Amino acid sequence: MPRTPISTYRLQLGPDLSFDDAAVRLDYLSSLGVTDLYLSPILTAAPGSTHGYDVVDHSRISPALGGRDGFERLVAAARAREMGIVVDVVPNHMAAPTPASENTALWSMLTYGPDSDYADWFDVDWAEDGQVLMPVLGRRLGAAMAAGELTVAHVDEPEHGLDGTSPVLCYYEHRFPLRPGTEHLPLAELLERQHYRLAYWRVADEELNYRRFFDVGTLLAVRVERPAVFEATHALLLELIEQGLIDGLRIDHPDGLADPRGYFRRLHEATGGRWSVAEKILEPHETIPADWPTAGTTGYDASWRIGQVLIDPAGSAPLGALMHELTGDTLGLLPELIADAKREIVTTSLRAEVGRLAGVISEICHDDVRLRDHTRAAITDCLTELVVAADRYRAYVVPGEPAPAAAQAVVAQWAEQAATRLSPERLETLDVVTDLVLGRETGSAGRRHEARRGEVITRFQQVCGAVTAKGVEDTAFYRWTHLTSLCEVGGAPGTFSVGSDELHAWAGAIQTARPASMTAGSTHDNKRGEDVRARIGVISEHAEAWIHLVHQLREVTAPVRPDLHGRTENLTWQTLAGTWTDKGPINASRLGDYLIKAAREAKDWTTWTSVDAEGEQALADFAEHLVTDPAVHELMQAWVARTTESVRVATLATKALQLTVPGVADVYQGSETTRVALVDPDNRGPVDHHALTEMLARLDSGAGPSGPAEEKLRLVAAVLRLRRRRPEVFVGARAGYQPLATSTGHAIAFARSADERPQAVTIATRLPVALGRLGGWGEHTVVLPPGHWRDVISGAEHPGGAQPVGEVLRHGPVAILEVADRPADQEES
């Protein structure tokens, strides 16, 4: 029987954390209650990789992490502690490293072009001129040639697989192979004869002829839909699974694949049904396709709902007014803002992808006399608006199969919306494009299943996903500053707040449909860690006080504050609230780096490709001022004091809910205690597990928590140990979920059961500021299931039936109760 994790602990392997380093942490993780180790990608990545998602060799475990021997030592150490191993898999792309010789498959393709044994690995369009674009030059090709920056040389770099026997084309640190027989040609002719085309890096946005990961030109898409490519890129992983070294898989970005369903089916069969989860972003109204044989998602769907059930809806209007004051944006503008951001992406960084798809449709129309009058310009316009209107990553249409009714309905909605943005003479072309992306017959009869028409279906969905990722999450979510904690990967900022009943309904549905899905609080992809989001979230409970504070901050910083874009300013103040703790602010470089990255992603006044160096320096200087100015310190320390209890409640409630709602509970490294973590690379930094080990040992010795960090760690350890004691309650066919009745909306309560018998109960406080205005818990009750219950955090005991909420939560804002039906000597410390 394949293993299903009960809880996972995510480790970010890299230069600061090898396999052997990870093994040293296992005693601590076992003591914490973790059942499975969850590792970032383990295959060989590009030189100097800090994350592992830029794989260059699928046949080797990363030597930089310790190689096969190091991995097996780690697995053996985990097995000795009865822990499983989950690894991150990157099927969508691999790296074009510097030098390219680090990637054997790519080197072969660049050398031999379409005749390479690896040509079918990559999604390249060879039709135009037989050259794959390599946009690596710092200036246009002619200028680089004139400056002598391109040379042919024998290079002896054994560390990169180059032995000097064959000449290579050199451009600074880049190395490219030469097509056999071309090495002695004049440079201009030599360049013309290669299977690749060196180009200025900006060319990629307009003329790229290979699919990539979003707009990252150094990550080339891999065609795992082809059986031979799947087998070659997964052979080592499948061997490790067969040998019992890997128990589960996290699949990175399946929406980029040509056929996600086919991929998961092939994976399910090849692994014998091992537990796997998909890094899948779902819209609030969307569920993971029922025909994907995967346990579920990596937990974005859980994360935003848990966060937003703790947001005070009363804060929406006043915070909207402040946003309008600072930025000019108004409530209700978000859909338009998202559409504008997506349209900007379609016409800039992903123009080449849309153009490639438009080219395929144009060819179809040109070759069909009934469609010949639909021009490429019209097709491009219609595609643009259809992609902009797409409200999710994919429509889940498979070439050769009738489009599901649900897919037809959502694409019809997109077409209706697109039609409002197009001139009347474009609407017939829109009908043709819509029919093609749905696989319906259009034009001459009998041509429905042509290969090019199938390609349209596939590429349209891949383009939708890329535009949504870059337009929504990497642009619009950095522009929308109503409450920035809501603008998270997989988030739903248009919702602002959800009620307890909505959370219960979602949890019940997950328990029924995907009970072994994952729940996440923090991930390596977060824009802000869970504790930063919690601190920002409590602004909603203190909205009027926050507005007053922002006005004070603006006043005391007026003499030095640069002429900030309004969105950048609003983001800055909220980032201060999210990162300023009782220990003070984070250092200026962390704050400045984050604000600059956020501004570049927002693309309002500076971008990654058109940097406003003067404005960015002014922003960095302002960040320095904010963390050193005594007046700012005084105001922020007063805010911290004012919100201490609200932050405590939000921090502990978030974690308690995340660890006990249906699914496999993940703990991202370091998030078992309070941690200030911003967007990568900030959130991927090393964690002091030695200090955490000492902290946990102190708590286990009977000491009470000395502050919020230890209080959160005590909660996490108690819940993870409970999950390990009673796995059948939380994961698997026997587990269940039942909301519990409360007489107040300020308490969220539910039971987790095994075989329909309640075994554990979670009770969490929400919106404590409003609760305080109402006089506290008073006579409010929560109805506990029959039995005798013990709080795994405080040890307090409670009978079943209607109990005063204030008594059950007497020791803290959350309570995790375990049915007391085991002798004490069988219970785990």
CSV table of C-alpha atoms in Angstrom, one decimal, residues 502-796:
chain,number,residue,atom,x,y,z
A,502,GLU,CA,-17.8,29.2,3.8
A,503,LEU,CA,-14.7,27.7,5.4
A,504,HIS,CA,-16.7,24.8,6.7
A,505,ALA,CA,-18.3,24.2,3.3
A,506,TRP,CA,-14.9,24.2,1.5
A,507,ALA,CA,-13.4,21.9,4.1
A,508,GLY,CA,-16.3,19.4,3.9
A,509,ALA,CA,-16.0,19.4,0.1
A,510,ILE,CA,-12.3,18.7,0.3
A,511,GLN,CA,-12.8,15.9,2.8
A,512,THR,CA,-15.1,14.3,0.4
A,513,ALA,CA,-13.3,14.9,-2.9
A,514,ARG,CA,-9.6,15.1,-2.1
A,515,PRO,CA,-9.0,14.1,1.6
A,516,ALA,CA,-5.2,13.7,1.1
A,517,SER,CA,-4.7,17.1,-0.6
A,518,MET,CA,-2.1,19.3,1.1
A,519,THR,CA,-2.7,22.3,3.3
A,520,ALA,CA,-0.1,25.0,3.4
A,521,GLY,CA,0.6,28.1,5.5
A,522,SER,CA,3.8,29.3,3.9
A,523,THR,CA,5.7,28.1,0.8
A,524,HIS,CA,8.9,29.0,-1.1
A,525,ASP,CA,6.7,30.9,-3.6
A,526,ASN,CA,4.9,33.1,-1.1
A,527,LYS,CA,5.0,36.9,-1.6
A,528,ARG,CA,4.8,37.1,2.3
A,529,GLY,CA,5.1,34.4,4.9
A,530,GLU,CA,2.1,33.4,7.0
A,531,ASP,CA,3.2,35.5,10.0
A,532,VAL,CA,3.7,38.6,7.9
A,533,ARG,CA,0.3,38.1,6.3
A,534,ALA,CA,-1.3,37.6,9.8
A,535,ARG,CA,0.2,40.9,11.0
A,536,ILE,CA,-1.0,42.7,7.9
A,537,GLY,CA,-4.4,41.0,8.2
A,538,VAL,CA,-5.1,42.5,11.6
A,539,ILE,CA,-5.1,45.9,10.0
A,540,SER,CA,-8.6,45.0,9.0
A,541,GLU,CA,-9.6,44.9,12.7
A,542,HIS,CA,-8.0,48.2,13.5
A,543,ALA,CA,-8.8,50.0,10.2
A,544,GLU,CA,-9.5,53.5,11.6
A,545,ALA,CA,-6.5,53.4,13.9
A,546,TRP,CA,-4.4,52.3,10.9
A,547,ILE,CA,-5.6,55.2,8.8
A,548,HIS,CA,-4.6,57.6,11.6
A,549,LEU,CA,-1.2,55.9,11.8
A,550,VAL,CA,-0.6,56.2,8.1
A,551,HIS,CA,-1.4,59.9,8.2
A,552,GLN,CA,1.0,60.3,11.1
A,553,LEU,CA,3.8,58.3,9.3
A,554,ARG,CA,3.3,60.5,6.2
A,555,GLU,CA,3.6,63.6,8.3
A,556,VAL,CA,6.8,62.6,10.1
A,557,THR,CA,8.4,61.4,6.9
A,558,ALA,CA,7.3,64.2,4.7
A,559,PRO,CA,10.6,66.0,4.7
A,560,VAL,CA,12.5,63.0,3.4
A,561,ARG,CA,9.8,60.9,1.6
A,562,PRO,CA,10.5,60.7,-2.1
A,563,ASP,CA,7.8,61.3,-4.7
A,564,LEU,CA,6.6,57.7,-4.4
A,565,HIS,CA,4.0,56.1,-6.7
A,566,GLY,CA,0.9,55.8,-4.6
A,567,ARG,CA,0.7,52.0,-4.9
A,568,THR,CA,4.4,51.7,-3.8
A,569,GLU,CA,3.7,54.0,-0.8
A,570,ASN,CA,0.6,52.1,0.4
A,571,LEU,CA,2.5,48.8,0.0
A,572,THR,CA,5.4,50.3,2.0
A,573,TRP,CA,3.2,51.2,5.0
A,574,GLN,CA,1.6,47.8,5.1
A,575,THR,CA,4.9,46.0,4.7
A,576,LEU,CA,6.1,47.9,7.8
A,577,ALA,CA,3.1,46.6,9.7
A,578,GLY,CA,3.8,43.1,8.5
A,579,THR,CA,7.5,43.1,9.3
A,580,TRP,CA,7.7,45.2,12.4
A,581,THR,CA,7.6,43.1,15.6
A,582,ASP,CA,8.2,43.6,19.2
A,583,LYS,CA,11.9,43.3,18.4
A,584,GLY,CA,11.7,46.2,15.9
A,585,PRO,CA,11.9,46.4,12.1
A,586,ILE,CA,13.8,44.1,9.7
A,587,ASN,CA,17.1,45.6,8.4
A,588,ALA,CA,17.0,48.2,5.7
A,589,SER,CA,18.5,46.1,3.0
A,590,ARG,CA,15.8,43.4,3.4
A,591,LEU,CA,13.0,46.0,3.4
A,592,GLY,CA,14.5,47.9,0.5
A,593,ASP,CA,15.2,44.8,-1.6
A,594,TYR,CA,11.6,43.7,-1.1
A,595,LEU,CA,10.1,47.0,-2.0
A,596,ILE,CA,12.2,47.3,-5.1
A,597,LYS,CA,11.3,43.8,-6.3
A,598,ALA,CA,7.6,44.5,-5.6
A,599,ALA,CA,7.8,47.8,-7.6
A,600,ARG,CA,9.4,46.0,-10.5
A,601,GLU,CA,6.8,43.4,-10.5
A,602,ALA,CA,4.0,46.0,-10.4
A,603,LYS,CA,5.6,47.7,-13.4
A,604,ASP,CA,4.0,51.0,-12.6
A,605,TRP,CA,7.2,53.1,-12.6
A,606,THR,CA,10.1,50.6,-12.8
A,607,THR,CA,10.4,47.2,-14.3
A,608,TRP,CA,12.9,44.3,-14.5
A,609,THR,CA,13.7,45.3,-18.1
A,610,SER,CA,13.5,49.1,-17.8
A,611,VAL,CA,14.9,49.9,-14.4
A,612,ASP,CA,14.4,53.4,-13.0
A,613,ALA,CA,17.7,53.4,-11.1
A,614,GLU,CA,17.2,56.9,-9.6
A,615,GLY,CA,13.7,56.1,-8.3
A,616,GLU,CA,14.8,52.7,-7.0
A,617,GLN,CA,17.7,54.3,-5.1
A,618,ALA,CA,15.4,56.8,-3.6
A,619,LEU,CA,13.1,54.0,-2.5
A,620,ALA,CA,16.0,52.1,-0.9
A,621,ASP,CA,17.1,55.3,0.9
A,622,PHE,CA,13.6,55.8,2.2
A,623,ALA,CA,13.6,52.2,3.5
A,624,GLU,CA,16.8,53.0,5.3
A,625,HIS,CA,15.2,56.1,6.8
A,626,LEU,CA,12.1,54.2,7.9
A,627,VAL,CA,14.0,51.7,10.0
A,628,THR,CA,16.3,54.3,11.6
A,629,ASP,CA,14.1,57.3,12.2
A,630,PRO,CA,13.2,57.6,15.9
A,631,ALA,CA,9.8,59.2,15.1
A,632,VAL,CA,8.9,56.2,12.9
A,633,HIS,CA,10.1,53.9,15.6
A,634,GLU,CA,7.9,55.5,18.2
A,635,LEU,CA,4.8,55.3,16.0
A,636,MET,CA,5.4,51.7,14.9
A,637,GLN,CA,6.2,50.5,18.4
A,638,ALA,CA,2.9,52.0,19.6
A,639,TRP,CA,1.2,50.1,16.7
A,640,VAL,CA,2.8,46.9,17.7
A,641,ALA,CA,1.7,47.3,21.3
A,642,ARG,CA,-1.8,48.1,20.2
A,643,THR,CA,-2.1,45.0,17.9
A,644,THR,CA,-0.1,42.5,20.0
A,645,GLU,CA,-3.1,40.5,21.1
A,646,SER,CA,-4.8,40.7,17.6
A,647,VAL,CA,-1.6,39.4,16.0
A,648,ARG,CA,-1.3,36.7,18.6
A,649,VAL,CA,-4.8,35.5,17.9
A,650,ALA,CA,-4.3,35.6,14.1
A,651,THR,CA,-1.0,33.9,14.2
A,652,LEU,CA,-2.1,31.0,16.3
A,653,ALA,CA,-5.5,30.6,14.7
A,654,THR,CA,-4.0,30.6,11.3
A,655,LYS,CA,-1.7,27.8,12.2
A,656,ALA,CA,-4.2,25.8,14.2
A,657,LEU,CA,-6.7,25.8,11.3
A,658,GLN,CA,-4.1,25.0,8.7
A,659,LEU,CA,-2.8,22.0,10.6
A,660,THR,CA,-6.3,20.5,11.3
A,661,VAL,CA,-8.5,21.1,8.3
A,662,PRO,CA,-8.7,18.2,5.9
A,663,GLY,CA,-5.6,17.3,4.2
A,664,VAL,CA,-1.9,16.6,4.7
A,665,ALA,CA,-0.5,19.4,6.8
A,666,ASP,CA,2.7,21.0,5.6
A,667,VAL,CA,5.1,23.1,7.6
A,668,TYR,CA,7.4,25.2,5.6
A,669,GLN,CA,10.9,25.4,7.2
A,670,GLY,CA,10.9,27.8,10.1
A,671,SER,CA,7.2,28.5,10.0
A,672,GLU,CA,6.7,26.3,13.1
A,673,THR,CA,7.7,29.5,15.0
A,674,THR,CA,7.1,33.1,14.3
A,675,ARG,CA,9.2,34.3,11.4
A,676,VAL,CA,9.4,37.4,9.2
A,677,ALA,CA,9.6,36.1,5.6
A,678,LEU,CA,9.1,38.1,2.5
A,679,VAL,CA,9.2,37.1,-1.2
A,680,ASP,CA,12.0,34.9,-2.5
A,681,PRO,CA,14.9,34.9,-1.9
A,682,ASP,CA,14.1,36.3,1.5
A,683,ASN,CA,11.8,33.4,2.4
A,684,ARG,CA,14.3,30.7,1.2
A,685,GLY,CA,17.0,31.7,3.6
A,686,PRO,CA,18.6,29.3,6.2
A,687,VAL,CA,16.7,28.4,9.4
A,688,ASP,CA,18.5,28.0,12.7
A,689,HIS,CA,17.3,24.5,13.6
A,690,HIS,CA,19.7,24.3,16.5
A,691,ALA,CA,17.9,27.2,18.2
A,692,LEU,CA,14.6,25.6,17.4
A,693,THR,CA,15.8,22.3,18.9
A,694,GLU,CA,16.7,24.0,22.1
A,695,MET,CA,13.4,25.9,22.2
A,696,LEU,CA,11.4,22.7,21.7
A,697,ALA,CA,13.4,20.9,24.4
A,698,ARG,CA,12.7,23.7,26.8
A,699,LEU,CA,9.0,23.5,26.1
A,700,ASP,CA,9.0,19.7,26.5
A,701,SER,CA,10.7,20.0,29.8
A,702,GLY,CA,7.6,21.7,31.1
A,703,ALA,CA,8.6,25.4,30.7
A,704,GLY,CA,5.9,27.8,29.6
A,705,PRO,CA,6.3,29.7,26.4
A,706,SER,CA,8.3,32.9,26.9
A,707,GLY,CA,6.8,34.7,23.9
A,708,PRO,CA,4.9,34.4,20.6
A,709,ALA,CA,7.7,32.3,18.9
A,710,GLU,CA,7.6,29.6,21.6
A,711,GLU,CA,3.8,29.8,21.9
A,712,LYS,CA,3.5,29.0,18.2
A,713,LEU,CA,6.1,26.2,18.3
A,714,ARG,CA,4.3,24.7,21.3
A,715,LEU,CA,1.0,24.7,19.2
A,716,VAL,CA,2.7,23.2,16.1
A,717,ALA,CA,4.4,20.4,18.1
A,718,ALA,CA,1.2,19.5,20.0
A,719,VAL,CA,-0.9,19.3,16.8
A,720,LEU,CA,1.7,17.4,14.7
A,721,ARG,CA,2.2,14.9,17.5
A,722,LEU,CA,-1.6,14.5,17.7
A,723,ARG,CA,-1.7,13.9,14.0
A,724,ARG,CA,1.0,11.2,14.3
A,725,ARG,CA,-0.8,9.6,17.2
A,726,ARG,CA,-4.1,9.5,15.4
A,727,PRO,CA,-3.4,9.5,11.6
A,728,GLU,CA,-6.7,7.9,10.8
A,729,VAL,CA,-8.5,11.0,12.1
A,730,PHE,CA,-6.8,13.5,9.8
A,731,VAL,CA,-5.9,11.6,6.5
A,732,GLY,CA,-7.4,8.7,4.8
A,733,ALA,CA,-10.7,7.0,4.0
A,734,ARG,CA,-11.7,6.7,7.7
A,735,ALA,CA,-11.2,10.4,8.4
A,736,GLY,CA,-14.1,12.9,8.7
A,737,TYR,CA,-14.9,16.5,9.2
A,738,GLN,CA,-17.9,18.0,11.1
A,739,PRO,CA,-18.5,21.7,11.9
A,740,LEU,CA,-19.5,22.2,15.6
A,741,ALA,CA,-22.2,24.5,16.7
A,742,THR,CA,-21.2,27.8,18.4
A,743,SER,CA,-23.4,30.6,19.6
A,744,THR,CA,-21.0,33.2,18.2
A,745,GLY,CA,-19.3,33.9,14.9
A,746,HIS,CA,-16.1,34.7,16.7
A,747,ALA,CA,-15.3,31.1,17.3
A,748,ILE,CA,-14.6,28.6,14.5
A,749,ALA,CA,-15.1,25.0,15.7
A,750,PHE,CA,-15.0,21.6,14.1
A,751,ALA,CA,-14.3,18.0,14.9
A,752,ARG,CA,-12.1,15.5,13.0
A,753,SER,CA,-13.3,12.0,13.2
A,754,ALA,CA,-12.4,8.4,12.4
A,755,ASP,CA,-15.2,6.1,11.3
A,756,GLU,CA,-17.6,8.9,12.1
A,757,ARG,CA,-16.5,9.0,15.8
A,758,PRO,CA,-15.1,12.4,16.7
A,759,GLN,CA,-11.5,12.1,18.0
A,760,ALA,CA,-10.2,15.7,17.8
A,761,VAL,CA,-11.7,19.2,18.0
A,762,THR,CA,-10.3,22.5,16.9
A,763,ILE,CA,-11.7,25.8,18.3
A,764,ALA,CA,-10.1,29.0,17.2
A,765,THR,CA,-10.9,32.7,17.9
A,766,ARG,CA,-11.6,35.1,15.1
A,767,LEU,CA,-11.8,38.9,15.0
A,768,PRO,CA,-10.9,39.5,18.7
A,769,VAL,CA,-11.2,43.3,18.4
A,770,ALA,CA,-14.9,43.1,17.5
A,771,LEU,CA,-15.4,40.4,20.1
A,772,GLY,CA,-13.9,42.7,22.7
A,773,ARG,CA,-16.3,45.5,21.7
A,774,LEU,CA,-19.1,43.1,22.3
A,775,GLY,CA,-17.9,42.3,25.9
A,776,GLY,CA,-16.0,39.1,25.2
A,777,TRP,CA,-17.2,35.6,25.3
A,778,GLY,CA,-19.9,36.2,28.0
A,779,GLU,CA,-22.4,33.3,27.9
A,780,HIS,CA,-21.4,32.0,24.5
A,781,THR,CA,-21.1,28.3,24.1
A,782,VAL,CA,-19.6,25.6,21.8
A,783,VAL,CA,-21.1,22.2,21.6
A,784,LEU,CA,-18.4,19.6,22.0
A,785,PRO,CA,-19.1,16.0,20.8
A,786,PRO,CA,-19.9,13.4,23.5
A,787,GLY,CA,-17.0,12.2,25.5
A,788,HIS,CA,-14.2,13.5,27.6
A,789,TRP,CA,-11.8,15.9,26.0
A,790,ARG,CA,-8.2,17.0,26.8
A,791,ASP,CA,-6.5,20.1,25.4
A,792,VAL,CA,-3.3,18.9,23.8
A,793,ILE,CA,-1.7,22.3,24.4
A,794,SER,CA,-2.7,23.2,27.9
A,795,GLY,CA,-3.7,19.9,29.3
A,796,ALA,CA,-7.1,21.3,30.4
